Each structure stands twice: as C-alpha cells, then as structure tokens.
Amino acid sequence: MPKKMRALLERIQSALKEDLHQSSIYLDELTIIVSKESIAKVLLYLRDAEGLLFNQLIDICGVDHLGRQPRFDVVYHLLSLPHNQRIRVKIQVQEDEPVPSIIQIFTCANWYEREIWDMYGIPFENHPDLRRLLTDYGFDGCPLRKDFP
C-alpha cells in the first residue's frame, strides 16, 4: 500500500472515526463505508478539508445486492483535482429506505439521484425534483434491480 494512500486513510479515520464503518485500499483505490445518516457530514469534510479537497463529484451509482441485508449500496466517487486523488464512499440501505440528498453539497448530484431513483427505486430525502429520468413517467418498476422481471 503506497504511503500517500495510507496517510490519506489515517487522516480520514482520525477525523471521521464515529462515522466510519469500514475502509479498504485495493489496487490503490480507497473505499470507505459510512452511515447513511452521516453521508452529508462525510462529504462536506472530504470536500472542504485542507489537504483533501475532494471537490469534484464524479458520479453516484446504485448497486443491488439481492439477498444481502441491507440490499442496496449507494456509491459516491469523488476526485481531488488539486491532489489528483480519488475516493469511493459507500452507504448501505434497505429497500425503500430514504437516503439524504446531497444536492446542497454537490449540485451535480441532482441527475445522479434521479437516475438511482428511476433505476433502483432508492428514494432521496429533500430532493427538489425526484422523478423518473431514463424511463417513461408511467413506467412500472425499477429496471436495474436484480429481481426486475
């Protein structure tokens, strides 16, 4: 494990110890799993902390782990432009469990959250316009769920 990545993980663990559930470095990629309730706090810290500056939200995606509890992951990929580093932040949620919207932190999250709602049915609390994005408004179901017919 490179020193730079280890130092980044140690800094995040120190600052977010009560919010951090799990962390790993695999193939020089850092992944942290945090509680759903603390996602806004964690993303604000990663974006604003001097020396981190993960100021670019690359994307948000959903992952369906049919048969696992909790069933879904919501995965946030961030990039620190000044430091040329990436981080993956995950939260785990049950089916129909709402996730806090992060539009106030990263405005580009708007369409990503709508896509996850449309494809997986994961609702986002306080989203200003949560409606279908890729399917028709009358479409029934969530096409990326593993149990979709």
PDB file of C-alpha atoms in Angstrom, residues 1-138:
ATOM      1  CA  MET A   1       0.000   0.000   0.000  1.00  0.00           C
ATOM      2  CA  PRO A   2       1.507   3.358  -1.016  1.00  0.00           C
ATOM      3  CA  LYS A   3       2.417   5.774   1.785  1.00  0.00           C
ATOM      4  CA  LYS A   4       0.274   8.525   0.285  1.00  0.00           C
ATOM      5  CA  MET A   5      -2.840   6.338   0.313  1.00  0.00           C
ATOM      6  CA  ARG A   6      -2.145   5.057   3.829  1.00  0.00           C
ATOM      7  CA  ALA A   7      -1.709   8.638   5.094  1.00  0.00           C
ATOM      8  CA  LEU A   8      -4.987   9.662   3.463  1.00  0.00           C
ATOM      9  CA  LEU A   9      -6.818   6.751   5.097  1.00  0.00           C
ATOM     10  CA  GLU A  10      -5.307   7.512   8.511  1.00  0.00           C
ATOM     11  CA  ARG A  11      -6.339  11.159   8.276  1.00  0.00           C
ATOM     12  CA  ILE A  12      -9.915  10.223   7.323  1.00  0.00           C
ATOM     13  CA  GLN A  13     -10.095   7.574  10.076  1.00  0.00           C
ATOM     14  CA  SER A  14      -8.906  10.099  12.640  1.00  0.00           C
ATOM     15  CA  ALA A  15     -11.391  12.795  11.604  1.00  0.00           C
ATOM     16  CA  LEU A  16     -14.411  10.577  10.966  1.00  0.00           C
ATOM     17  CA  LYS A  17     -13.915   7.696  13.403  1.00  0.00           C
ATOM     18  CA  GLU A  18     -17.518   7.721  14.710  1.00  0.00           C
ATOM     19  CA  ASP A  19     -18.953   7.847  11.156  1.00  0.00           C
ATOM     20  CA  LEU A  20     -16.645   5.325   9.514  1.00  0.00           C
ATOM     21  CA  HIS A  21     -17.884   1.729   9.490  1.00  0.00           C
ATOM     22  CA  GLN A  22     -15.279   0.143   7.250  1.00  0.00           C
ATOM     23  CA  SER A  23     -12.381   1.080   4.996  1.00  0.00           C
ATOM     24  CA  SER A  24     -10.155  -0.670   2.488  1.00  0.00           C
ATOM     25  CA  ILE A  25      -7.457   0.001  -0.060  1.00  0.00           C
ATOM     26  CA  TYR A  26      -7.464  -2.309  -3.043  1.00  0.00           C
ATOM     27  CA  LEU A  27      -5.450  -1.704  -6.232  1.00  0.00           C
ATOM     28  CA  ASP A  28      -4.521   1.761  -4.935  1.00  0.00           C
ATOM     29  CA  GLU A  29      -8.197   2.733  -4.579  1.00  0.00           C
ATOM     30  CA  LEU A  30      -9.542   3.879  -1.207  1.00  0.00           C
ATOM     31  CA  THR A  31     -13.090   2.878  -0.281  1.00  0.00           C
ATOM     32  CA  ILE A  32     -14.857   3.922   2.905  1.00  0.00           C
ATOM     33  CA  ILE A  33     -18.262   2.793   4.136  1.00  0.00           C
ATOM     34  CA  VAL A  34     -20.120   5.290   6.294  1.00  0.00           C
ATOM     35  CA  SER A  35     -23.548   5.508   7.883  1.00  0.00           C
ATOM     36  CA  LYS A  36     -26.402   6.868   5.822  1.00  0.00           C
ATOM     37  CA  GLU A  37     -27.070   9.488   8.486  1.00  0.00           C
ATOM     38  CA  SER A  38     -23.554  10.907   8.224  1.00  0.00           C
ATOM     39  CA  ILE A  39     -23.148  10.984   4.425  1.00  0.00           C
ATOM     40  CA  ALA A  40     -23.543  14.786   4.232  1.00  0.00           C
ATOM     41  CA  LYS A  41     -21.049  15.355   7.062  1.00  0.00           C
ATOM     42  CA  VAL A  42     -18.504  12.988   5.476  1.00  0.00           C
ATOM     43  CA  LEU A  43     -18.827  14.505   2.003  1.00  0.00           C
ATOM     44  CA  LEU A  44     -18.521  18.043   3.385  1.00  0.00           C
ATOM     45  CA  TYR A  45     -15.369  17.060   5.256  1.00  0.00           C
ATOM     46  CA  LEU A  46     -13.842  15.409   2.186  1.00  0.00           C
ATOM     47  CA  ARG A  47     -14.729  18.409   0.006  1.00  0.00           C
ATOM     48  CA  ASP A  48     -13.622  21.207   2.340  1.00  0.00           C
ATOM     49  CA  ALA A  49     -10.758  19.859   4.491  1.00  0.00           C
ATOM     50  CA  GLU A  50      -7.426  21.484   3.750  1.00  0.00           C
ATOM     51  CA  GLY A  51      -5.134  18.935   2.171  1.00  0.00           C
ATOM     52  CA  LEU A  52      -8.019  16.766   0.910  1.00  0.00           C
ATOM     53  CA  LEU A  53     -10.211  18.956  -1.299  1.00  0.00           C
ATOM     54  CA  PHE A  54     -12.278  16.212  -2.933  1.00  0.00           C
ATOM     55  CA  ASN A  55     -14.159  18.944  -4.758  1.00  0.00           C
ATOM     56  CA  GLN A  56     -15.396  17.015  -7.797  1.00  0.00           C
ATOM     57  CA  LEU A  57     -18.265  14.538  -7.591  1.00  0.00           C
ATOM     58  CA  ILE A  58     -17.528  12.158 -10.452  1.00  0.00           C
ATOM     59  CA  ASP A  59     -20.756  10.181 -10.092  1.00  0.00           C
ATOM     60  CA  ILE A  60     -23.177   8.409  -7.795  1.00  0.00           C
ATOM     61  CA  CYS A  61     -24.424   4.933  -8.558  1.00  0.00           C
ATOM     62  CA  GLY A  62     -26.576   2.253  -7.043  1.00  0.00           C
ATOM     63  CA  VAL A  63     -25.695  -1.406  -6.523  1.00  0.00           C
ATOM     64  CA  ASP A  64     -28.262  -4.136  -5.882  1.00  0.00           C
ATOM     65  CA  HIS A  65     -27.070  -6.999  -3.682  1.00  0.00           C
ATOM     66  CA  LEU A  66     -30.207  -9.147  -3.887  1.00  0.00           C
ATOM     67  CA  GLY A  67     -30.287 -11.464  -0.887  1.00  0.00           C
ATOM     68  CA  ARG A  68     -27.966  -9.320   1.252  1.00  0.00           C
ATOM     69  CA  GLN A  69     -29.158  -7.145   4.107  1.00  0.00           C
ATOM     70  CA  PRO A  70     -29.074  -4.250   3.639  1.00  0.00           C
ATOM     71  CA  ARG A  71     -29.889  -4.801  -0.005  1.00  0.00           C
ATOM     72  CA  PHE A  72     -28.504  -1.688  -1.697  1.00  0.00           C
ATOM     73  CA  ASP A  73     -25.302   0.333  -1.806  1.00  0.00           C
ATOM     74  CA  VAL A  74     -25.244   3.955  -2.888  1.00  0.00           C
ATOM     75  CA  VAL A  75     -21.714   4.713  -4.064  1.00  0.00           C
ATOM     76  CA  TYR A  76     -20.193   8.200  -4.362  1.00  0.00           C
ATOM     77  CA  HIS A  77     -16.994   8.658  -6.403  1.00  0.00           C
ATOM     78  CA  LEU A  78     -15.000  11.805  -5.627  1.00  0.00           C
ATOM     79  CA  LEU A  79     -11.908  13.364  -7.170  1.00  0.00           C
ATOM     80  CA  SER A  80      -9.485  15.801  -5.581  1.00  0.00           C
ATOM     81  CA  LEU A  81      -8.318  17.887  -8.521  1.00  0.00           C
ATOM     82  CA  PRO A  82      -5.518  19.663  -6.593  1.00  0.00           C
ATOM     83  CA  HIS A  83      -4.091  16.366  -5.286  1.00  0.00           C
ATOM     84  CA  ASN A  84      -5.046  14.033  -8.149  1.00  0.00           C
ATOM     85  CA  GLN A  85      -6.604  11.500  -5.753  1.00  0.00           C
ATOM     86  CA  ARG A  86      -9.852   9.568  -5.854  1.00  0.00           C
ATOM     87  CA  ILE A  87     -12.027   8.120  -3.126  1.00  0.00           C
ATOM     88  CA  ARG A  88     -15.088   5.895  -3.110  1.00  0.00           C
ATOM     89  CA  VAL A  89     -17.665   6.476  -0.357  1.00  0.00           C
ATOM     90  CA  LYS A  90     -20.428   3.906   0.181  1.00  0.00           C
ATOM     91  CA  ILE A  91     -23.567   3.781   2.235  1.00  0.00           C
ATOM     92  CA  GLN A  92     -25.765   0.733   2.655  1.00  0.00           C
ATOM     93  CA  VAL A  93     -29.572   0.968   2.694  1.00  0.00           C
ATOM     94  CA  GLN A  94     -32.583  -1.287   2.895  1.00  0.00           C
ATOM     95  CA  GLU A  95     -35.237  -1.412   0.202  1.00  0.00           C
ATOM     96  CA  ASP A  96     -37.421   1.748   0.282  1.00  0.00           C
ATOM     97  CA  GLU A  97     -35.150   3.339   2.908  1.00  0.00           C
ATOM     98  CA  PRO A  98     -34.646   7.029   2.057  1.00  0.00           C
ATOM     99  CA  VAL A  99     -31.152   8.437   1.571  1.00  0.00           C
ATOM    100  CA  PRO A 100     -30.302  12.081   2.357  1.00  0.00           C
ATOM    101  CA  SER A 101     -29.916  14.109  -0.826  1.00  0.00           C
ATOM    102  CA  ILE A 102     -26.541  15.796  -1.249  1.00  0.00           C
ATOM    103  CA  ILE A 103     -27.620  18.408  -3.794  1.00  0.00           C
ATOM    104  CA  GLN A 104     -26.756  21.156  -1.302  1.00  0.00           C
ATOM    105  CA  ILE A 105     -23.154  19.905  -1.265  1.00  0.00           C
ATOM    106  CA  PHE A 106     -22.725  18.960  -4.940  1.00  0.00           C
ATOM    107  CA  THR A 107     -25.379  20.409  -7.249  1.00  0.00           C
ATOM    108  CA  CYS A 108     -24.496  17.900  -9.977  1.00  0.00           C
ATOM    109  CA  ALA A 109     -25.930  15.169  -7.713  1.00  0.00           C
ATOM    110  CA  ASN A 110     -29.401  16.141  -8.931  1.00  0.00           C
ATOM    111  CA  TRP A 111     -29.439  13.960 -12.025  1.00  0.00           C
ATOM    112  CA  TYR A 112     -27.461  11.111 -10.425  1.00  0.00           C
ATOM    113  CA  GLU A 113     -30.000  10.854  -7.596  1.00  0.00           C
ATOM    114  CA  ARG A 114     -32.862  10.926 -10.091  1.00  0.00           C
ATOM    115  CA  GLU A 115     -31.217   8.136 -12.095  1.00  0.00           C
ATOM    116  CA  ILE A 116     -30.785   5.969  -8.974  1.00  0.00           C
ATOM    117  CA  TRP A 117     -34.420   6.608  -8.029  1.00  0.00           C
ATOM    118  CA  ASP A 118     -35.546   5.644 -11.539  1.00  0.00           C
ATOM    119  CA  MET A 119     -33.350   2.562 -11.957  1.00  0.00           C
ATOM    120  CA  TYR A 120     -33.322   1.149  -8.381  1.00  0.00           C
ATOM    121  CA  GLY A 121     -36.229   2.827  -6.583  1.00  0.00           C
ATOM    122  CA  ILE A 122     -33.965   4.233  -3.845  1.00  0.00           C
ATOM    123  CA  PRO A 123     -35.638   7.441  -2.614  1.00  0.00           C
ATOM    124  CA  PHE A 124     -33.680  10.599  -1.742  1.00  0.00           C
ATOM    125  CA  GLU A 125     -34.944  12.812   1.071  1.00  0.00           C
ATOM    126  CA  ASN A 126     -35.259  16.537   0.343  1.00  0.00           C
ATOM    127  CA  HIS A 127     -34.589  16.117  -3.366  1.00  0.00           C
ATOM    128  CA  PRO A 128     -36.296  19.062  -5.101  1.00  0.00           C
ATOM    129  CA  ASP A 129     -37.455  17.141  -8.193  1.00  0.00           C
ATOM    130  CA  LEU A 130     -37.354  13.372  -7.649  1.00  0.00           C
ATOM    131  CA  ARG A 131     -38.988  11.961 -10.765  1.00  0.00           C
ATOM    132  CA  ARG A 132     -38.103   9.482 -13.473  1.00  0.00           C
ATOM    133  CA  LEU A 133     -35.177  10.397 -15.688  1.00  0.00           C
ATOM    134  CA  LEU A 134     -34.444   7.489 -18.053  1.00  0.00           C
ATOM    135  CA  THR A 135     -37.794   5.690 -18.274  1.00  0.00           C
ATOM    136  CA  ASP A 136     -41.258   6.989 -19.139  1.00  0.00           C
ATOM    137  CA  TYR A 137     -43.187   8.666 -16.333  1.00  0.00           C
ATOM    138  CA  GLY A 138     -45.783   5.858 -16.372  1.00  0.00           C
TER     139      GLY A 138
END
